[in-house]
Tab-separated table of C-alpha atoms in Angstrom:
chain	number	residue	atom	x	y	z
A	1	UNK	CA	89.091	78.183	123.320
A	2	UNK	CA	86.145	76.753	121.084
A	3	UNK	CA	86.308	76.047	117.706
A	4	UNK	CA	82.993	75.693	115.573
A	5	UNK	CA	81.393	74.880	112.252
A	6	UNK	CA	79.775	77.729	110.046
A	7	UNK	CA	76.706	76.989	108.140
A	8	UNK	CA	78.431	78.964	105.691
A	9	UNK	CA	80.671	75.939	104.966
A	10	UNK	CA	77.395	74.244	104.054
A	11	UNK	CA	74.568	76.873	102.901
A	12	UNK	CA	73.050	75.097	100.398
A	13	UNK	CA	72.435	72.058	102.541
A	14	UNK	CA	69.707	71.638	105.086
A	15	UNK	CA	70.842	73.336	108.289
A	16	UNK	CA	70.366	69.629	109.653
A	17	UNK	CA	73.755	68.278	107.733
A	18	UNK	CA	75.365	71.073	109.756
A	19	UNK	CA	74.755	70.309	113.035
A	20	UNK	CA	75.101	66.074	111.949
A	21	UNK	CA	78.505	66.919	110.926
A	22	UNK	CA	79.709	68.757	113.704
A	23	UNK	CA	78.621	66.878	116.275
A	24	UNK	CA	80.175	63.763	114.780
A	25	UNK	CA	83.353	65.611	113.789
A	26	UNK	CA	83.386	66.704	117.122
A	27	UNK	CA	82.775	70.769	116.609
A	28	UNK	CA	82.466	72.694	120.214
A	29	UNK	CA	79.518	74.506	118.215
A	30	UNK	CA	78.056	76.399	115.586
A	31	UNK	CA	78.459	79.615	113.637
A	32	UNK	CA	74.787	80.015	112.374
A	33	UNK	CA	75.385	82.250	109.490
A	34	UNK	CA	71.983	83.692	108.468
A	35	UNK	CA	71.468	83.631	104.513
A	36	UNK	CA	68.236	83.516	102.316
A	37	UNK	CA	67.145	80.974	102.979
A	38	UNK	CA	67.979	80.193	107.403
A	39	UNK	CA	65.950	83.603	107.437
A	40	UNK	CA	63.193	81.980	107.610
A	41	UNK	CA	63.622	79.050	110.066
A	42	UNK	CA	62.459	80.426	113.485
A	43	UNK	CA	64.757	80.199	116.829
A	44	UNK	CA	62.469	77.659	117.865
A	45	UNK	CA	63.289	75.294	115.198
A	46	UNK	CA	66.883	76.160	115.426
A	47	UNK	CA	66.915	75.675	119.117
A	48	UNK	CA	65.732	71.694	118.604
A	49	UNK	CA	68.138	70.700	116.035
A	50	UNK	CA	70.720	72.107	118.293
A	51	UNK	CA	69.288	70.100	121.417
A	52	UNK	CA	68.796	67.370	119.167
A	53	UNK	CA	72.270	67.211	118.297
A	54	UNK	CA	73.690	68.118	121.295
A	55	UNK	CA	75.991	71.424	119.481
A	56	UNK	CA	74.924	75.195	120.460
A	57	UNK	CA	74.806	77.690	118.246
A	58	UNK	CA	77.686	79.771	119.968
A	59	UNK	CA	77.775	82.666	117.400
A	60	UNK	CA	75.627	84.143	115.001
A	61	UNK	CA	77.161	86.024	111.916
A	62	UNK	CA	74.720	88.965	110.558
A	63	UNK	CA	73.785	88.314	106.647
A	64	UNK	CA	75.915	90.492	104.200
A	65	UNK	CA	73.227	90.260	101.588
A	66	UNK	CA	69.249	90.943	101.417
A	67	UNK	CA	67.124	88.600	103.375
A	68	UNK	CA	63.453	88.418	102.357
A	69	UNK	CA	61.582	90.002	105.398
A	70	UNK	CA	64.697	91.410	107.464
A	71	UNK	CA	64.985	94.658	106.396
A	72	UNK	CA	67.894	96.796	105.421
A	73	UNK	CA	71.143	96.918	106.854
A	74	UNK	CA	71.087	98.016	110.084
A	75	UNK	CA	67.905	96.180	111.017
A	76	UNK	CA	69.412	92.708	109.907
A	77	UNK	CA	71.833	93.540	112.473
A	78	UNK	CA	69.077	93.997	115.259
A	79	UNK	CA	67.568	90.868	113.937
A	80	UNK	CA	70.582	89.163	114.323
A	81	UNK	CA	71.153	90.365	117.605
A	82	UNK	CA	67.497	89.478	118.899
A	83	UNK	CA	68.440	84.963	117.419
A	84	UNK	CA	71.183	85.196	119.257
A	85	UNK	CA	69.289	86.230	122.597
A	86	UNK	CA	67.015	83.953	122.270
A	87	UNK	CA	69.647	80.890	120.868
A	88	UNK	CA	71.575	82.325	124.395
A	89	UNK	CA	74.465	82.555	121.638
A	90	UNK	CA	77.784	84.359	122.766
A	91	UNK	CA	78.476	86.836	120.104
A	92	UNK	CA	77.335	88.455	117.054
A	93	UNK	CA	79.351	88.737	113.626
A	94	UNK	CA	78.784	91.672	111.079
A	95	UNK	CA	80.130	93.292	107.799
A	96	UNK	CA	80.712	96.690	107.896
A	97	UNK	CA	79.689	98.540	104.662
A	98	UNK	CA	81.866	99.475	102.558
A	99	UNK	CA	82.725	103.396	100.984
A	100	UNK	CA	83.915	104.138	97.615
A	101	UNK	CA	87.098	104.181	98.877
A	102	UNK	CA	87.872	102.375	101.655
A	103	UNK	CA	87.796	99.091	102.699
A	104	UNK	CA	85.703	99.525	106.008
A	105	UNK	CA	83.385	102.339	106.309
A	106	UNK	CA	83.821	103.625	109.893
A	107	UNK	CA	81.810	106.698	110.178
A	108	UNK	CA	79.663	107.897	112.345
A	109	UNK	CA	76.591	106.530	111.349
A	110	UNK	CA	77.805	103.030	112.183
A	111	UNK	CA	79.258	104.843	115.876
A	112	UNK	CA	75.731	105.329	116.564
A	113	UNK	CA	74.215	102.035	115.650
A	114	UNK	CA	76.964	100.571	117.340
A	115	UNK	CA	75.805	102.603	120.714
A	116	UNK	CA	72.478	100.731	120.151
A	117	UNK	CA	73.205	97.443	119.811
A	118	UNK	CA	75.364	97.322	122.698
A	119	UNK	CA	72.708	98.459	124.599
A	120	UNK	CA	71.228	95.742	123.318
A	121	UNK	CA	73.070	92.719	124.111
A	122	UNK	CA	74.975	94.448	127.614
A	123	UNK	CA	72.410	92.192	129.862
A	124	UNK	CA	72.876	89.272	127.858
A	125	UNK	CA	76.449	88.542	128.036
A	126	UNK	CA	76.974	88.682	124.230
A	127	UNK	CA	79.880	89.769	122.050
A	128	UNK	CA	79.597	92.158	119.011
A	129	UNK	CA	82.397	91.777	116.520
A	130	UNK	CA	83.116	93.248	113.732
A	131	UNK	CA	85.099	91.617	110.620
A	132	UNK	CA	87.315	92.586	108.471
A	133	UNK	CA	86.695	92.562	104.743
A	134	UNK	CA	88.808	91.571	101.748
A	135	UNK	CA	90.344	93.758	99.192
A	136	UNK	CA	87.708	94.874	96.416
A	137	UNK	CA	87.754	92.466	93.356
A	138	UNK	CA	87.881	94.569	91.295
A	139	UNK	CA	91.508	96.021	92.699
A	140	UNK	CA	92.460	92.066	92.866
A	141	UNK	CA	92.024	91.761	89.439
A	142	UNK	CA	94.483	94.908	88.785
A	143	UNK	CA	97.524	93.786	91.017
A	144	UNK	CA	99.349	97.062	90.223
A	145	UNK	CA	96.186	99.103	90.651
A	146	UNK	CA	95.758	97.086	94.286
A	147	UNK	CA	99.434	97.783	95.034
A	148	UNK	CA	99.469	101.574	93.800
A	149	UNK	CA	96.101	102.735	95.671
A	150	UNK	CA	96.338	100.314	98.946
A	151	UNK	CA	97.942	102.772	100.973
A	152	UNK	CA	95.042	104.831	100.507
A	153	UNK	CA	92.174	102.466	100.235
A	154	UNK	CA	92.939	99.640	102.807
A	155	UNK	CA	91.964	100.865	106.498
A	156	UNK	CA	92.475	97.246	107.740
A	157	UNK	CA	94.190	98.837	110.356
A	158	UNK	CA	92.159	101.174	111.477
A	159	UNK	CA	89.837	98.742	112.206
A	160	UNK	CA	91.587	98.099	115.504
A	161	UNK	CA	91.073	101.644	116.733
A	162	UNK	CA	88.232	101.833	115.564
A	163	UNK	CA	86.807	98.889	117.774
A	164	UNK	CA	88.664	99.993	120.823
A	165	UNK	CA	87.018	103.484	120.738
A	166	UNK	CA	83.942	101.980	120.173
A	167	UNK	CA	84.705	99.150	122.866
A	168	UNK	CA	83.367	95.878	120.483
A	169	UNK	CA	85.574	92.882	119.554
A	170	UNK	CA	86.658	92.007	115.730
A	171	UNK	CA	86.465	88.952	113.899
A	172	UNK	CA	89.431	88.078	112.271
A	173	UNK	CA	88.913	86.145	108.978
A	174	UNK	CA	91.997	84.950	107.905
A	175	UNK	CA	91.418	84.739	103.557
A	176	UNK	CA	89.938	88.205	103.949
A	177	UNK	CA	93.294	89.510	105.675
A	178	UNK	CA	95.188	87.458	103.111
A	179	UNK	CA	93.500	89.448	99.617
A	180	UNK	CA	95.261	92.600	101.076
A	181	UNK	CA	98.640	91.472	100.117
A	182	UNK	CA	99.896	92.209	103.775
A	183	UNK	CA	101.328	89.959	106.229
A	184	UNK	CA	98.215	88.064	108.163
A	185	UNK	CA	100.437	87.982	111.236
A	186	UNK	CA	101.020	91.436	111.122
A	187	UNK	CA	97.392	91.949	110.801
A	188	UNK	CA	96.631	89.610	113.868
A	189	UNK	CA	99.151	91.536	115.595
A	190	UNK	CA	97.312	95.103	115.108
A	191	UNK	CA	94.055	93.041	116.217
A	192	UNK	CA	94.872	90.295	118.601
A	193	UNK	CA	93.863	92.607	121.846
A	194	UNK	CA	90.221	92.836	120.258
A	195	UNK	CA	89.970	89.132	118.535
A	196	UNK	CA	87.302	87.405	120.104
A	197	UNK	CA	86.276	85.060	117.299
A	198	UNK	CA	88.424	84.150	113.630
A	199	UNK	CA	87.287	82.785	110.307
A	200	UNK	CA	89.914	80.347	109.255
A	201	UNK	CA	90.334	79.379	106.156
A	202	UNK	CA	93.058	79.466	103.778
A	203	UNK	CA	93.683	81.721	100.113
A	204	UNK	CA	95.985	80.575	97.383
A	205	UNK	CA	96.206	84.196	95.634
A	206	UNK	CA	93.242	83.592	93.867
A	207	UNK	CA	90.621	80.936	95.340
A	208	UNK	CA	88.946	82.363	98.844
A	209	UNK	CA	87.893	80.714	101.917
A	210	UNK	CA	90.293	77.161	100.935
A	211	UNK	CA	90.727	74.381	103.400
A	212	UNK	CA	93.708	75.306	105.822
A	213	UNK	CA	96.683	73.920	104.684
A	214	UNK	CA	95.415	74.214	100.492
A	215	UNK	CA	96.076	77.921	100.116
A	216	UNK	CA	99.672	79.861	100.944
A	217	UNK	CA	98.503	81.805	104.256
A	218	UNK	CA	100.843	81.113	107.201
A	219	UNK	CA	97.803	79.563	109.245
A	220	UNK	CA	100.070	77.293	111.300
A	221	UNK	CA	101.803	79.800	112.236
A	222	UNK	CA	99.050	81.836	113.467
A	223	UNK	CA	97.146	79.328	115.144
A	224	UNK	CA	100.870	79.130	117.194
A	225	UNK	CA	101.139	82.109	118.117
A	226	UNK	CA	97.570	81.994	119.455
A	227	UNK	CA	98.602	79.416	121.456
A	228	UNK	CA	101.628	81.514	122.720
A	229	UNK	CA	99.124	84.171	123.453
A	230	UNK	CA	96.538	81.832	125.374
A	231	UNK	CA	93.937	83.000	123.445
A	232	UNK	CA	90.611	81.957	124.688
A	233	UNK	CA	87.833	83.085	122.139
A	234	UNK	CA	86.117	81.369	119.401
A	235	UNK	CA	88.265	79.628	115.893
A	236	UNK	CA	84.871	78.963	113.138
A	237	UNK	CA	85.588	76.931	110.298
A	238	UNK	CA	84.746	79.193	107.633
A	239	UNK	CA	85.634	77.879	104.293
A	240	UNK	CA	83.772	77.766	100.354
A	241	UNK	CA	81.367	75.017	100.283
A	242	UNK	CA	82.634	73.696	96.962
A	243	UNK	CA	86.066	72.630	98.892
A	244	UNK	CA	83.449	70.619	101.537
A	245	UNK	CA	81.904	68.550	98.980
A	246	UNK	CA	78.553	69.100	100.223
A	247	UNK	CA	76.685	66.730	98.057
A	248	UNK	CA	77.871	63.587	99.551
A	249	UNK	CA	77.412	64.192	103.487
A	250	UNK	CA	80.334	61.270	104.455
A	251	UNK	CA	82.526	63.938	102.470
A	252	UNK	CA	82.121	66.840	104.110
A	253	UNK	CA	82.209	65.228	107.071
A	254	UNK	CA	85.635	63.534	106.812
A	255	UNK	CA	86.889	67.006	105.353
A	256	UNK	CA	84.932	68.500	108.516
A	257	UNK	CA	87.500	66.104	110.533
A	258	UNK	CA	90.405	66.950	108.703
A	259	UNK	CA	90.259	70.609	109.281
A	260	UNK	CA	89.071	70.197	112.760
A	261	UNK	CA	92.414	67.875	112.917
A	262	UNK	CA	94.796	70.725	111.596
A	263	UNK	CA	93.663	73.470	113.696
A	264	UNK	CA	94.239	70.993	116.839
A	265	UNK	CA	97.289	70.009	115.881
A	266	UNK	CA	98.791	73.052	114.829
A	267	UNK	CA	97.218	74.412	118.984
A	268	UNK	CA	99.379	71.441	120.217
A	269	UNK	CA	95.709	69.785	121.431
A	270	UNK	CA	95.552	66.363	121.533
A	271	UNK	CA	92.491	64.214	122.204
């Protein structure tokens, strides 16, 4: 089991701060979540700060909005896919769109994309996960509206099915699981055979993507039954950057520390 850092936690500061703070924090790695403005900062470049620092770049996470010069959806995927061969990452995070309705739109469209970019990555030994997404804002801001339509909006399930048939792995992002209103343990449950890499982060009914331990999400919990279930993927950091304090770098690192200190303790590891 490795746990890493996102860049998410960090993405307005220079990638550099990133890889500073998890090597001194003592990160196994790096989620290098590509935004707006990491588009544009070639493998190359990536490649030395993570030599320099002495943290890989384990797993790269797909953008979920428009990056200047990578194309539409599917083709940010391929882009993705294409860092992370030549970063020799492990696995590649994406969104799945959306549908009117549903949560996760699992049609066939995304099958066949799927079919390519496994063909893709088979030769290089890299994971494609898909994550599950939070409940629609605009049903969180309804509660009853959430409650009365979620049994036919919120496919969270089928998410699990669908990655078995399609043979790829999920990511399991904890404050995502946690806007449905259902149990995150009975979520992980429905996933855990496909989990190969999980946001944590922690969601007090209203704020997303908390520090663990800030919000009300059993995270203890699950990061024990992981342990009872010898999991051995990826745990990424994943949280807001306001709660990291980004401006003042001996912040977010201590805070860096202090999560990296919960999710050890709560695994029963002890350095």
């Amino acid at each position: 089991m490795r746990i890493l850092l996102s860049t998410g936690c960090l993405y307005e500061n220079p990638p550099s701060d990133v890889f500073k703070i998890a090597s001194v924090a003592g990160y196994d790695g790096i989620e290098w979540l590509v935004d707006n403005y990491k588009s544009i900062i070639p493998a190359h470049n990536i490649k030395k700060m993570s030599d320099d620092y002495g943290v890989p770049v384990v797993s790269v996470h797909s953008p979920f909005m428009i990056c200047d010069g990578w194309g539409g959806f599917w083709e940010r995927i391929q882009r993705s896919i294409k860092l992370a061969i030549d970063l020799s990452s492990e696995l590649v995070n994406f969104h799945p769109h959306r549908s009117p309705f549903l949560y996760h739109r699992l049609d066939e469209e995304l099958q066949k994309h799927i079919s390519d970019y496994k063909n893709r990555v088979k030769n290089h030994n890299i994971a494609l996960t898909i994550e599950n997404l939070p409940c629609p804002k605009h049903l969180r801001i309804i509660p009853f509206l959430d409650r009365l339509l979620s049994p036919l909006t919120d496919n969270t399930n089928q998410l699990a099915q669908f990655a078995i048939e399609n043979r790829i792995n999920i990511t399991f992002d904890t404050t995502h699981a946690g806007t449905t209103g259902h149990d995150i343990l009975n979520i992980y449950d429905v996933f855990k055979d496909r989990i190969a890499n999980i946001h944590l982060s922690d969601y007090d009914g209203e704020k997303q993507h908390l520090l663990p331990g800030e919000g009300h999400l059993p995270l203890k919990d699950l990061l024990s039954r992981l342990k009872a279930n010898k999991y051995d993927g990826i745990i990424t950091l994943e949280t807001n950057p306001a709660v990291m304090e980004p401006k003042d770098i001996s912040k977010a690192t201590q805070k860096a520390k202090q999560c990296l200190l919960y999710i050890k303790n709560a695994l029963g590891i002890y350095d």
